[in-house]
PDB file of N, CA and C in Angstrom:
ATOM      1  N   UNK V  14       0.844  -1.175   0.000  1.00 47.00           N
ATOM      2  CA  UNK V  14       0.000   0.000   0.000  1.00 47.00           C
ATOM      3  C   UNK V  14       0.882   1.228   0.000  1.00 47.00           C
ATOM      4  N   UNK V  15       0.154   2.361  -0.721  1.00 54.00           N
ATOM      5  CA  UNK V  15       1.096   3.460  -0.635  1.00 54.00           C
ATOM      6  C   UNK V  15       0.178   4.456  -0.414  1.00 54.00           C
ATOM      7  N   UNK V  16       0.572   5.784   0.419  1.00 61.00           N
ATOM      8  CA  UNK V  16      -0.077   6.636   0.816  1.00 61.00           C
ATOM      9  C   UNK V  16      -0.899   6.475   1.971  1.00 61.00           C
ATOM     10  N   UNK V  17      -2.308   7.023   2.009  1.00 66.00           N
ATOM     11  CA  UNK V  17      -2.553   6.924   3.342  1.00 66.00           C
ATOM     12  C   UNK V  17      -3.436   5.763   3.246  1.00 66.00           C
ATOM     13  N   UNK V  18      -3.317   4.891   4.399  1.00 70.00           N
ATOM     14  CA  UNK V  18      -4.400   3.745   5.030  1.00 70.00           C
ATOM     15  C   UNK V  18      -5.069   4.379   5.618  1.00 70.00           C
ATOM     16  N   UNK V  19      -6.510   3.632   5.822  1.00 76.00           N
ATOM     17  CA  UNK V  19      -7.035   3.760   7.260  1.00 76.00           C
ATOM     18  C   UNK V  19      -6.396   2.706   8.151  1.00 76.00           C
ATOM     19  N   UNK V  20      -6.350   3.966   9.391  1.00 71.00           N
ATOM     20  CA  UNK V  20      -5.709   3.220  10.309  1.00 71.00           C
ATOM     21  C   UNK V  20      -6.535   1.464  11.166  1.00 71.00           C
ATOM     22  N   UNK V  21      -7.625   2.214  11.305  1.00 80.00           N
ATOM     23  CA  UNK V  21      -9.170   1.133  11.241  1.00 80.00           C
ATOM     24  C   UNK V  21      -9.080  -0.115  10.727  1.00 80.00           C
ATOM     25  N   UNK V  22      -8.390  -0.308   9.224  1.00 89.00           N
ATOM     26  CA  UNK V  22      -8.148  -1.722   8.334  1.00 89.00           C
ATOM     27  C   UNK V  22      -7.245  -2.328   8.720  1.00 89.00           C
ATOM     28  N   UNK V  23      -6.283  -2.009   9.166  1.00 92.00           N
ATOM     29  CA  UNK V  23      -4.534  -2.251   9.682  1.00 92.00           C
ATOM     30  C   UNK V  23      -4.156  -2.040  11.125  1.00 92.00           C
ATOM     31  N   UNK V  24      -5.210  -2.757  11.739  1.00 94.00           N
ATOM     32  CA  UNK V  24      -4.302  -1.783  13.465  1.00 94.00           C
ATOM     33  C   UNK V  24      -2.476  -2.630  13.750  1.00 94.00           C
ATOM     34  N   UNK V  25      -2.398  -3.313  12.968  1.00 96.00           N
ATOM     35  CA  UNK V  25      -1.081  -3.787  13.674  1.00 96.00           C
ATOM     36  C   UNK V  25      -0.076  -3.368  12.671  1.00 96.00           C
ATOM     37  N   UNK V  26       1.147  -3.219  13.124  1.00 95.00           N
ATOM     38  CA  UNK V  26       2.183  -3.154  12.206  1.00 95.00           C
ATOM     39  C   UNK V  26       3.745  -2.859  12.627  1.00 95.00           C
ATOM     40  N   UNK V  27       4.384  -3.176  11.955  1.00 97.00           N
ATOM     41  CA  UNK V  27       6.189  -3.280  12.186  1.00 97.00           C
ATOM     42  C   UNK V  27       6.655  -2.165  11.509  1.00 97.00           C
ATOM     43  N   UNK V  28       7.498  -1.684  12.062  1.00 97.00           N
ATOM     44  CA  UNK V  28       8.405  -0.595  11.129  1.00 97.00           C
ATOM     45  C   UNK V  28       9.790  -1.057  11.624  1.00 97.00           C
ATOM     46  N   UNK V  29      10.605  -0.679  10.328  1.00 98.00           N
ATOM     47  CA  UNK V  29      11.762  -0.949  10.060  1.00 98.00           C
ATOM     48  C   UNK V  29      12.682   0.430   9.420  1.00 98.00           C
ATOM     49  N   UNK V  30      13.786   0.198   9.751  1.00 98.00           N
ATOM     50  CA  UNK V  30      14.077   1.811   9.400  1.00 98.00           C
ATOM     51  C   UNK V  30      16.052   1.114   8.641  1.00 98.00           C
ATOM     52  N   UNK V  31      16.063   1.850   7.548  1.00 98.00           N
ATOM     53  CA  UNK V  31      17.465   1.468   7.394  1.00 98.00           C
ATOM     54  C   UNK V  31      18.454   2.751   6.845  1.00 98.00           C
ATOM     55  N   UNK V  32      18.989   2.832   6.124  1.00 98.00           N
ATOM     56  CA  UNK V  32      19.799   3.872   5.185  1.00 98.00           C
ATOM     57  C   UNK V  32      20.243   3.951   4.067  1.00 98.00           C
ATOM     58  N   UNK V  33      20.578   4.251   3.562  1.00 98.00           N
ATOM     59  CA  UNK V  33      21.880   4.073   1.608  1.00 98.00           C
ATOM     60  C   UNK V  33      22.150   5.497   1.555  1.00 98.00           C
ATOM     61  N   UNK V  34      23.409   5.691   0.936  1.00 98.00           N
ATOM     62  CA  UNK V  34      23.836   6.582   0.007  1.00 98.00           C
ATOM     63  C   UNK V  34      23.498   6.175  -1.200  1.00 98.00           C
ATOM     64  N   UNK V  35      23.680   7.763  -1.834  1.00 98.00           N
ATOM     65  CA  UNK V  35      23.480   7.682  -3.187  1.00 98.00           C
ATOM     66  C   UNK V  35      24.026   8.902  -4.231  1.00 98.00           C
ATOM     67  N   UNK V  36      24.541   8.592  -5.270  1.00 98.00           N
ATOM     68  CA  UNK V  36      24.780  10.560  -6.200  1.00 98.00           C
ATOM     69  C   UNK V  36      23.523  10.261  -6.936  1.00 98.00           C
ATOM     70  N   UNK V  37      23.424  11.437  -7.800  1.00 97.00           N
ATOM     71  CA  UNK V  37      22.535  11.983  -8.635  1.00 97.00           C
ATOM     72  C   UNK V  37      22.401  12.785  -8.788  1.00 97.00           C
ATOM     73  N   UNK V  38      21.513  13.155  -9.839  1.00 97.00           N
ATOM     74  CA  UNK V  38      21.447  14.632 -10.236  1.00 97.00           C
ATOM     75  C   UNK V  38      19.866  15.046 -10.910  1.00 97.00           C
ATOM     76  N   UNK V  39      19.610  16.400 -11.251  1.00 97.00           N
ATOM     77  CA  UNK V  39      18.565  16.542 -11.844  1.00 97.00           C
ATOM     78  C   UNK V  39      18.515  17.001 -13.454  1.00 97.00           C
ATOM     79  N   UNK V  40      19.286  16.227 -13.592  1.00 95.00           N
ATOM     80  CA  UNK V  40      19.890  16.854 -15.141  1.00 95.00           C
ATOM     81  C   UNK V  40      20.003  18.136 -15.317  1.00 95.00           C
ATOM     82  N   UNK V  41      20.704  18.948 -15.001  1.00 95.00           N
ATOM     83  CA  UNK V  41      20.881  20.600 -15.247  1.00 95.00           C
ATOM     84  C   UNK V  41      19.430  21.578 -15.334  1.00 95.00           C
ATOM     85  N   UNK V  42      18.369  20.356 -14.699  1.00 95.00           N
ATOM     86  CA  UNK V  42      17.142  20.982 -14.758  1.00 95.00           C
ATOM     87  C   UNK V  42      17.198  22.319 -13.983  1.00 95.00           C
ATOM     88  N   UNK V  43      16.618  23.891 -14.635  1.00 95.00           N
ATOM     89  CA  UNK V  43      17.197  24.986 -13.873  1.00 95.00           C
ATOM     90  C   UNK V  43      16.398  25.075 -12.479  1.00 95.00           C
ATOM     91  N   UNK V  44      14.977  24.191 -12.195  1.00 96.00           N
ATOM     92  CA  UNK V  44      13.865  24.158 -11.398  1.00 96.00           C
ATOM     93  C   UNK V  44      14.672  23.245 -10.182  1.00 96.00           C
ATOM     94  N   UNK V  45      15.777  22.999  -9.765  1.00 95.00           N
ATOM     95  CA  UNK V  45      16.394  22.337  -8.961  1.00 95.00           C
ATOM     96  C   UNK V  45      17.289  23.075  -8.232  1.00 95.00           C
ATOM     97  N   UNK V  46      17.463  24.519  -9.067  1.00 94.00           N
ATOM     98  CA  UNK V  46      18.920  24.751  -8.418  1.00 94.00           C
ATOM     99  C   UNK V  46      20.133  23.817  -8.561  1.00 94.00           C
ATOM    100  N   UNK V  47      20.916  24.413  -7.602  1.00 90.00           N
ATOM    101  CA  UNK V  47      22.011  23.897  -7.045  1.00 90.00           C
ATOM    102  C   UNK V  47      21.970  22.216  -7.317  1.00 90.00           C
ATOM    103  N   UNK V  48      21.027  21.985  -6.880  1.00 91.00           N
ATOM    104  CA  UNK V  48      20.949  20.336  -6.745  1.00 91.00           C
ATOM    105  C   UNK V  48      21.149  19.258  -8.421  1.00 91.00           C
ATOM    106  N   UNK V  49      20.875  20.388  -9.177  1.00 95.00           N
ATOM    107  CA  UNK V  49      20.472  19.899 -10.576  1.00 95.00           C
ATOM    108  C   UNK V  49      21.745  19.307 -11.101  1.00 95.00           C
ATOM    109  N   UNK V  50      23.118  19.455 -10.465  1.00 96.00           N
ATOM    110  CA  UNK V  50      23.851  19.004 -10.790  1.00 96.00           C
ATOM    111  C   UNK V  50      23.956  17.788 -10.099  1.00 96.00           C
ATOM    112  N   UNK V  51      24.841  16.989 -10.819  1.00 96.00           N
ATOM    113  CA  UNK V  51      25.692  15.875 -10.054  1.00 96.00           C
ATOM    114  C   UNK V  51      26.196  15.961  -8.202  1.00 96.00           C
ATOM    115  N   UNK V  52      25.501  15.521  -7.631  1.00 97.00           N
ATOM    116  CA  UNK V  52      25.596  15.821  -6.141  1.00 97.00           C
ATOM    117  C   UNK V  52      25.173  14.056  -5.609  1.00 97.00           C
ATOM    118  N   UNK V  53      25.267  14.607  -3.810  1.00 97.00           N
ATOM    119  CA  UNK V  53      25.726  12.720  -3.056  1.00 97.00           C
ATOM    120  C   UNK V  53      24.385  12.946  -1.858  1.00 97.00           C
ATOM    121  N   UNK V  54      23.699  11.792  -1.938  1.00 97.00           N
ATOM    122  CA  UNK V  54      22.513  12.301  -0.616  1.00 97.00           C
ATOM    123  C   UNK V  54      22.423  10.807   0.094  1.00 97.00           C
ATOM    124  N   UNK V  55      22.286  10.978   1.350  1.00 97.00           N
ATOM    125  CA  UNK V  55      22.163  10.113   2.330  1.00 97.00           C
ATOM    126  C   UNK V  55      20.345  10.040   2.638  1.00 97.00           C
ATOM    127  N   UNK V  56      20.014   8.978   2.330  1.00 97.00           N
ATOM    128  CA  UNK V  56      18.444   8.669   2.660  1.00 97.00           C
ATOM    129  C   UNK V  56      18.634   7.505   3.935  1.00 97.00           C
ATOM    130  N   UNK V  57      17.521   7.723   4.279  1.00 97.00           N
ATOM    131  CA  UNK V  57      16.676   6.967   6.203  1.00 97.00           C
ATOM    132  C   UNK V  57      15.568   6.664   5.113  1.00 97.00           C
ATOM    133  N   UNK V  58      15.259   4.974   5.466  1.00 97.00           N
ATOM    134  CA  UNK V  58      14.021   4.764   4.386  1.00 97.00           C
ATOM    135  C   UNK V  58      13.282   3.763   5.726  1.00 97.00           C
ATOM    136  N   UNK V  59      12.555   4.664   5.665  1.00 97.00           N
ATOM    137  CA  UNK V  59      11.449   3.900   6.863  1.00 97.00           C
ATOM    138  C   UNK V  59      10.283   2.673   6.297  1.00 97.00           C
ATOM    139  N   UNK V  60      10.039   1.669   6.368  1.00 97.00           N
ATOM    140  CA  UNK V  60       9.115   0.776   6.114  1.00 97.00           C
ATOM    141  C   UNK V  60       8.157   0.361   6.890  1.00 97.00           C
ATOM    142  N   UNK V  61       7.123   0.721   6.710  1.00 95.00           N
ATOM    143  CA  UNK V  61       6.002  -0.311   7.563  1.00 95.00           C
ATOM    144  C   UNK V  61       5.454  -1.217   7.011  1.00 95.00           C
ATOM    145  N   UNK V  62       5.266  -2.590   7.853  1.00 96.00           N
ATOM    146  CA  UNK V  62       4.351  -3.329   7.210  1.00 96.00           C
ATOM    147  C   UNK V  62       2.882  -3.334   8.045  1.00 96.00           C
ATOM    148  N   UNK V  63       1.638  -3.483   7.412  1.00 94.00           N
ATOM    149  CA  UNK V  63       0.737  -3.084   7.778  1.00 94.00           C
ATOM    150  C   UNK V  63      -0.061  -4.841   8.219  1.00 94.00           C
ATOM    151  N   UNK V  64      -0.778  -4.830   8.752  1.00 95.00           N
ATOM    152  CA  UNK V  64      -2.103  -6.429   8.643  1.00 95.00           C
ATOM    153  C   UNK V  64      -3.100  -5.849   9.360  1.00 95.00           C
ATOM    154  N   UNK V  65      -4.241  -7.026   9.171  1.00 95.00           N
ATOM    155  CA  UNK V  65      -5.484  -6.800   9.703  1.00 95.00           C
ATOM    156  C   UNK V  65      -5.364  -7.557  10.974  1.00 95.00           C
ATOM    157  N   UNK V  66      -4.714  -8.596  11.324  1.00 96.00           N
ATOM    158  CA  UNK V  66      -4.362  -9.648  12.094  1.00 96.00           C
ATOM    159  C   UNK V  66      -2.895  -9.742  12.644  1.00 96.00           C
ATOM    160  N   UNK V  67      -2.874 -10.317  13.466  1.00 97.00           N
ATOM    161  CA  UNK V  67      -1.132 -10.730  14.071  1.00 97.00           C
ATOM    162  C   UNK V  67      -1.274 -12.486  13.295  1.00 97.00           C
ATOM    163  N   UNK V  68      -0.542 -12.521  13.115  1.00 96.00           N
ATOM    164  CA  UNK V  68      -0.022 -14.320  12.705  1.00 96.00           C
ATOM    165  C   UNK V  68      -0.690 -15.171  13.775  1.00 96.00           C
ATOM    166  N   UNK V  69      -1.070 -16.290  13.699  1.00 96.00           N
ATOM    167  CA  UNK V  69      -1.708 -16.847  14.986  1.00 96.00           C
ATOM    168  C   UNK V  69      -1.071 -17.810  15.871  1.00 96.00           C
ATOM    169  N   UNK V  70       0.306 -18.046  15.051  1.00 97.00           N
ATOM    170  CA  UNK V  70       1.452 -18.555  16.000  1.00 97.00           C
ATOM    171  C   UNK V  70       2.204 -17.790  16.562  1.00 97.00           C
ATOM    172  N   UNK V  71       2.547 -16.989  15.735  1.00 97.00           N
ATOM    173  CA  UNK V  71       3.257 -16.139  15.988  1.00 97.00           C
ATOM    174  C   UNK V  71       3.557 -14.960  16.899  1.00 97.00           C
ATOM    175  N   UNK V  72       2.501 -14.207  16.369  1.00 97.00           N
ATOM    176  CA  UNK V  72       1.672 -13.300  17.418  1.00 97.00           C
ATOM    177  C   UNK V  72       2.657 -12.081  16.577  1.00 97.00           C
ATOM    178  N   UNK V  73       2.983 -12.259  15.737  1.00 97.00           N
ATOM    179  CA  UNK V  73       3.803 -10.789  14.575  1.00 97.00           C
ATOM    180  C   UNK V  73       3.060 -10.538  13.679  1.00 97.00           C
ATOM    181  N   UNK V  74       3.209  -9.364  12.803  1.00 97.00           N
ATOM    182  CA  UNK V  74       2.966  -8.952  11.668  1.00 97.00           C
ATOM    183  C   UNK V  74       3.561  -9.662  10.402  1.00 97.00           C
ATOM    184  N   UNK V  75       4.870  -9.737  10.844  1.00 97.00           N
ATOM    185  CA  UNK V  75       6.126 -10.018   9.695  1.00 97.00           C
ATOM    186  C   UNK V  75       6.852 -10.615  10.929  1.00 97.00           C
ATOM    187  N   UNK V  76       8.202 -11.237  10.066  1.00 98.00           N
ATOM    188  CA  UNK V  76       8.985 -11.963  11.041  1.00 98.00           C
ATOM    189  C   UNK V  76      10.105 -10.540  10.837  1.00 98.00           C
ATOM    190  N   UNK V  77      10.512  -9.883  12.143  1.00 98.00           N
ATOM    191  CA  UNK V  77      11.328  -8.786  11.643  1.00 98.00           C
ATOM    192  C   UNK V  77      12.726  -9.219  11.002  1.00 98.00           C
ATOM    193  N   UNK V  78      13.174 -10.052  11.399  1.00 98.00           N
ATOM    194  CA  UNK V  78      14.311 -10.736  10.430  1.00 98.00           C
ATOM    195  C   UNK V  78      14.386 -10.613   9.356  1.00 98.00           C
ATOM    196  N   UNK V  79      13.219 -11.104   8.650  1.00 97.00           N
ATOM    197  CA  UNK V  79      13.055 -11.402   7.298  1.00 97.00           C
ATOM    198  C   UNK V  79      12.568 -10.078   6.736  1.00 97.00           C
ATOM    199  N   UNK V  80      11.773  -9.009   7.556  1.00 98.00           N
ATOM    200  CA  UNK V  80      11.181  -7.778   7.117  1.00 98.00           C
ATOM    201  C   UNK V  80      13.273  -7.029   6.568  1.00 98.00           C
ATOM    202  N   UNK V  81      13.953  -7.175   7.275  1.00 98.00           N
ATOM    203  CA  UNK V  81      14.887  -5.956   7.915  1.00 98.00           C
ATOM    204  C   UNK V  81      15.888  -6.618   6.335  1.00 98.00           C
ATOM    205  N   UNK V  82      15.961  -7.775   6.359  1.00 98.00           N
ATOM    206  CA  UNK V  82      17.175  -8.759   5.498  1.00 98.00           C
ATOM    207  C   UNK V  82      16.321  -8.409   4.187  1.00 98.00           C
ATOM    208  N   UNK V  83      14.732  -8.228   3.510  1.00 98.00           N
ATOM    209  CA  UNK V  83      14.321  -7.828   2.067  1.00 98.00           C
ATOM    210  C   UNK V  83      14.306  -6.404   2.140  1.00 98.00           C
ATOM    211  N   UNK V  84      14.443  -5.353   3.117  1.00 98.00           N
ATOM    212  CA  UNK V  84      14.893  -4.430   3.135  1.00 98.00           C
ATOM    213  C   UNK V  84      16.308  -4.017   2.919  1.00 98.00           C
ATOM    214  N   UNK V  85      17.252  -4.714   3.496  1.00 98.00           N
ATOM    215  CA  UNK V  85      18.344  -4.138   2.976  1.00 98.00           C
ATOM    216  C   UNK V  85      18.771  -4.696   1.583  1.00 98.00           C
ATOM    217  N   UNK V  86      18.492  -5.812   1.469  1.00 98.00           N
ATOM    218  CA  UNK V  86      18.424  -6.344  -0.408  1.00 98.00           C
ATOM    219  C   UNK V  86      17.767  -5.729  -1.076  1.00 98.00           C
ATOM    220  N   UNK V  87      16.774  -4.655  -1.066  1.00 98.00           N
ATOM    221  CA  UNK V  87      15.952  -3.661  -1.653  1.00 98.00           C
ATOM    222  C   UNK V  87      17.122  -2.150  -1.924  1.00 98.00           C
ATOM    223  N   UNK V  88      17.759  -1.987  -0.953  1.00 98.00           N
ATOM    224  CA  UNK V  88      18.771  -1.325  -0.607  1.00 98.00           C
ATOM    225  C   UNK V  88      19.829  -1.461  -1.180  1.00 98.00           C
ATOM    226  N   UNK V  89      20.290  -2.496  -1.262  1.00 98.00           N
ATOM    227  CA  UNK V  89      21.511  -2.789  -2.017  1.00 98.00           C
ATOM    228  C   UNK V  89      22.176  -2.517  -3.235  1.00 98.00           C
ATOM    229  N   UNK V  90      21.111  -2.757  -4.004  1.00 97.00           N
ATOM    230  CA  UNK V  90      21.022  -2.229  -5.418  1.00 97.00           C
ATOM    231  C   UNK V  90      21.146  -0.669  -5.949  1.00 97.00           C
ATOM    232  N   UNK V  91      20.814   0.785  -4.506  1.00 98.00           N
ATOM    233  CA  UNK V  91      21.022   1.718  -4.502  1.00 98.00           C
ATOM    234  C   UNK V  91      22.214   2.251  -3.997  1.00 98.00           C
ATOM    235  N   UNK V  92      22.732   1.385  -2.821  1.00 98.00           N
ATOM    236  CA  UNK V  92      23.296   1.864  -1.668  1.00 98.00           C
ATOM    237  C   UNK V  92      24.929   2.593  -2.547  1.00 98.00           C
ATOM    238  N   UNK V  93      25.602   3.202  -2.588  1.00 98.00           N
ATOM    239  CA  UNK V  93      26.840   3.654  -3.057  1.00 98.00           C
ATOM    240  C   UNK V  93      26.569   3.517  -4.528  1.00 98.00           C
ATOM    241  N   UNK V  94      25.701   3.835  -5.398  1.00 98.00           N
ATOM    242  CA  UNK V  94      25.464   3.921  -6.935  1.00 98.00           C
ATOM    243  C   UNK V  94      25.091   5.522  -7.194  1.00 98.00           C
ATOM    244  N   UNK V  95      25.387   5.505  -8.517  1.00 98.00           N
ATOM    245  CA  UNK V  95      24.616   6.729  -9.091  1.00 98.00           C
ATOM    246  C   UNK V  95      23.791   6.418  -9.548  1.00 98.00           C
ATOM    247  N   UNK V  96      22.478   6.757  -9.235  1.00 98.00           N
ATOM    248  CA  UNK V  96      20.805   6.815  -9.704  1.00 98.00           C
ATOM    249  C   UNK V  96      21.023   7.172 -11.339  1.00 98.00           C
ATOM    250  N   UNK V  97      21.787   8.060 -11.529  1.00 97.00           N
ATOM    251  CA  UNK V  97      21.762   8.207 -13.371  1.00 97.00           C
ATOM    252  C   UNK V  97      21.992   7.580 -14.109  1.00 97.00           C
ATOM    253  N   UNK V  98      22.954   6.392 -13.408  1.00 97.00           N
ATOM    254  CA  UNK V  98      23.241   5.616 -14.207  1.00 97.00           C
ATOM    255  C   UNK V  98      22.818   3.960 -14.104  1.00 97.00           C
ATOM    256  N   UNK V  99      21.330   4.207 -13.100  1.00 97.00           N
ATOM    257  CA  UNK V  99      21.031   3.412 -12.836  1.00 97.00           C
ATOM    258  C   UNK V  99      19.132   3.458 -13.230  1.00 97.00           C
ATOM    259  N   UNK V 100      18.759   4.569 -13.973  1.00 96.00           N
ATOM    260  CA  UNK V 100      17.433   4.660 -14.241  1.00 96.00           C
ATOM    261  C   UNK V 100      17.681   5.530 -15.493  1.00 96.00           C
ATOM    262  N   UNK V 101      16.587   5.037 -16.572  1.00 91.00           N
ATOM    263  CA  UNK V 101      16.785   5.548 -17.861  1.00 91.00           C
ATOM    264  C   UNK V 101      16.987   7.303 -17.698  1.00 91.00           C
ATOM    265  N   UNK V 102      18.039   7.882 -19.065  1.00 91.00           N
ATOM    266  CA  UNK V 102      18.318   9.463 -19.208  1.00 91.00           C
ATOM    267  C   UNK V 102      16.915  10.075 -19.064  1.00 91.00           C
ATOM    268  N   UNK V 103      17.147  11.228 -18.368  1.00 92.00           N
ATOM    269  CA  UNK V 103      16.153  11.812 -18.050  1.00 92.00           C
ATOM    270  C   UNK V 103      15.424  11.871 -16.869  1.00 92.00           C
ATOM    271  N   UNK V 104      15.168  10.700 -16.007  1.00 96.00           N
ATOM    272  CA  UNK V 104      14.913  10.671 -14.917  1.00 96.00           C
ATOM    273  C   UNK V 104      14.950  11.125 -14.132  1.00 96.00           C
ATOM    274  N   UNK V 105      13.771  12.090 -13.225  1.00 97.00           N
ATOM    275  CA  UNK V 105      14.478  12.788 -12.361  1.00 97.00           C
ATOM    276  C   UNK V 105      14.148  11.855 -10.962  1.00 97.00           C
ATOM    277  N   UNK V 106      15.253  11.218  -9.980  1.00 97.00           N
ATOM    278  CA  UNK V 106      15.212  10.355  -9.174  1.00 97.00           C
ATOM    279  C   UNK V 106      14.801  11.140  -7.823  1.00 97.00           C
ATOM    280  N   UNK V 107      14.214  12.021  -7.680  1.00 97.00           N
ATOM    281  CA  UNK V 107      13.673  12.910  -6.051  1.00 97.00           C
ATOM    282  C   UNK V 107      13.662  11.580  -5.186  1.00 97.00           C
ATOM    283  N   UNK V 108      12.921  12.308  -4.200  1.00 96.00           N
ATOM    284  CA  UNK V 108      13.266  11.586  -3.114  1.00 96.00           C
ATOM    285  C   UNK V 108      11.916  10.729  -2.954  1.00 96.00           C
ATOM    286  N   UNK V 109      10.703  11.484  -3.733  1.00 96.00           N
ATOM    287  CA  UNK V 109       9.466  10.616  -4.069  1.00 96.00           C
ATOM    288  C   UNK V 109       9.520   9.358  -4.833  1.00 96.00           C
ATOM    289  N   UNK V 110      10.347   9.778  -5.978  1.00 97.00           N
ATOM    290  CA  UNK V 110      10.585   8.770  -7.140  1.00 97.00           C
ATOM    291  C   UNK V 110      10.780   7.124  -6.461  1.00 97.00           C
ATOM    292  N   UNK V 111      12.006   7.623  -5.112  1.00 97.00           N
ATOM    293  CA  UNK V 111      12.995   6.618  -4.873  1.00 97.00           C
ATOM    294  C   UNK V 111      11.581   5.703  -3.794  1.00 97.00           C
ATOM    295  N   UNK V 112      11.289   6.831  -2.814  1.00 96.00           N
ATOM    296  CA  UNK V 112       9.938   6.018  -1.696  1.00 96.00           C
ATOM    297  C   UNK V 112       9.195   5.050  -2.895  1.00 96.00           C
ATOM    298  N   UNK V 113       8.341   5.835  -3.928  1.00 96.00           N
ATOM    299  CA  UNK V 113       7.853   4.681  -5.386  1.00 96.00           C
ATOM    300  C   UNK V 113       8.447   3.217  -5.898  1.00 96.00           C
ATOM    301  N   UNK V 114      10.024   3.606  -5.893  1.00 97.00           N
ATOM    302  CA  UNK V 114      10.634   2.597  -6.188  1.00 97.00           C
ATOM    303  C   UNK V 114      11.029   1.748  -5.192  1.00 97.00           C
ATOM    304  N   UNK V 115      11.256   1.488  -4.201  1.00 98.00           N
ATOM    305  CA  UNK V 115      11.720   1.317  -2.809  1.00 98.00           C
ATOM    306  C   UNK V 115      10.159   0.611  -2.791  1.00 98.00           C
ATOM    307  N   UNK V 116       9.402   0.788  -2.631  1.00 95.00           N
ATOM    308  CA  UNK V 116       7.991   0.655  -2.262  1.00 95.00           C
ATOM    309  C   UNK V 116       7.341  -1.006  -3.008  1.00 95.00           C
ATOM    310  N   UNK V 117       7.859  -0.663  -4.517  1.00 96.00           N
ATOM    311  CA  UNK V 117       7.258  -1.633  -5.692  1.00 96.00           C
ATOM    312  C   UNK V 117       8.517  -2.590  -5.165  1.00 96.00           C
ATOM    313  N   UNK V 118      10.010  -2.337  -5.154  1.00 98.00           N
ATOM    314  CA  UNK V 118      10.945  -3.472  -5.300  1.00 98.00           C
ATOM    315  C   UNK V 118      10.467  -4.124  -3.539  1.00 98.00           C
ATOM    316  N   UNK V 119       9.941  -3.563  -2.797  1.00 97.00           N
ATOM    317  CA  UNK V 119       9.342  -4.390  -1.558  1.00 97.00           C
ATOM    318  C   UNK V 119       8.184  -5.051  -1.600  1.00 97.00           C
ATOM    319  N   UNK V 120       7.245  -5.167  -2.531  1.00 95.00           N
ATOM    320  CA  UNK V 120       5.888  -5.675  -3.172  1.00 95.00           C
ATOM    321  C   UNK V 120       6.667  -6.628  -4.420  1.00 95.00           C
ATOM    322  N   UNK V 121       7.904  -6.713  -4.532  1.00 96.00           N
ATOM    323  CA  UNK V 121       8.217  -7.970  -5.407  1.00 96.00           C
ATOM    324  C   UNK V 121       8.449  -8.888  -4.438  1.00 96.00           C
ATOM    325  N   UNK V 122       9.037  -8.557  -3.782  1.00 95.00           N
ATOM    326  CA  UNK V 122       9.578  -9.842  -2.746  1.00 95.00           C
ATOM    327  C   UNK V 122       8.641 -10.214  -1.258  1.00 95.00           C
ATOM    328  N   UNK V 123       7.325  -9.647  -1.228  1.00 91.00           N
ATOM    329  CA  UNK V 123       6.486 -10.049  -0.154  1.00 91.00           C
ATOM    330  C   UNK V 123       5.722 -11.176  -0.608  1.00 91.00           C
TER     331      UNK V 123
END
């Protein structure tokens, strides 16, 4: 899920919090400023997982192990890369783009 839940559908849930570096740029777009160039940004990528239920053995949402270990393999693939040269020319990779992408590559592996 992306954006807002009701809280009502989902009362339980795990959050997980990790990090990556990254360069990029906004292609000399002039609507960026400064930033539009080739520059290095440190992201905090917070994850929740949401349920209607706890597991009934379990008594979890997710096993956090396994939440924290497809999180940082989600990660990996960004962590010390350049985004430009890692998403077709043109792209502008914000910090929305990346939550989008981050989001879908965690809905491949659930």
């Amino acid at each position: 899920l992306f954006g807002h839940v009701e809280p009502s559908l989902y009362p339980f849930s795990l959050g997980i919090r990790d990090s990556f570096m990254i360069a990029h740029s906004f292609h000399n777009n002039p609507r960026f400023g400064p930033a539009g160039t080739l520059h290095g940004a440190t992201y905090t990528c917070d994850v929740e997982f949401l349920s209607k239920s706890l597991d009934p053995e379990t008594n979890w949402v997710i096993d956090i192990g396994k939440a924290s270990d497809m999180l940082s393999e989600v990660l990996k693939k960004y962590n010390l890369k350049n985004l430009d040269e890692l998403f077709p020319k043109g792209v502008m990779t914000t910090t929305e783009f990346m939550a989008k992408q981050i989001h879908d590559d965690i809905l491949k592996k659930l």
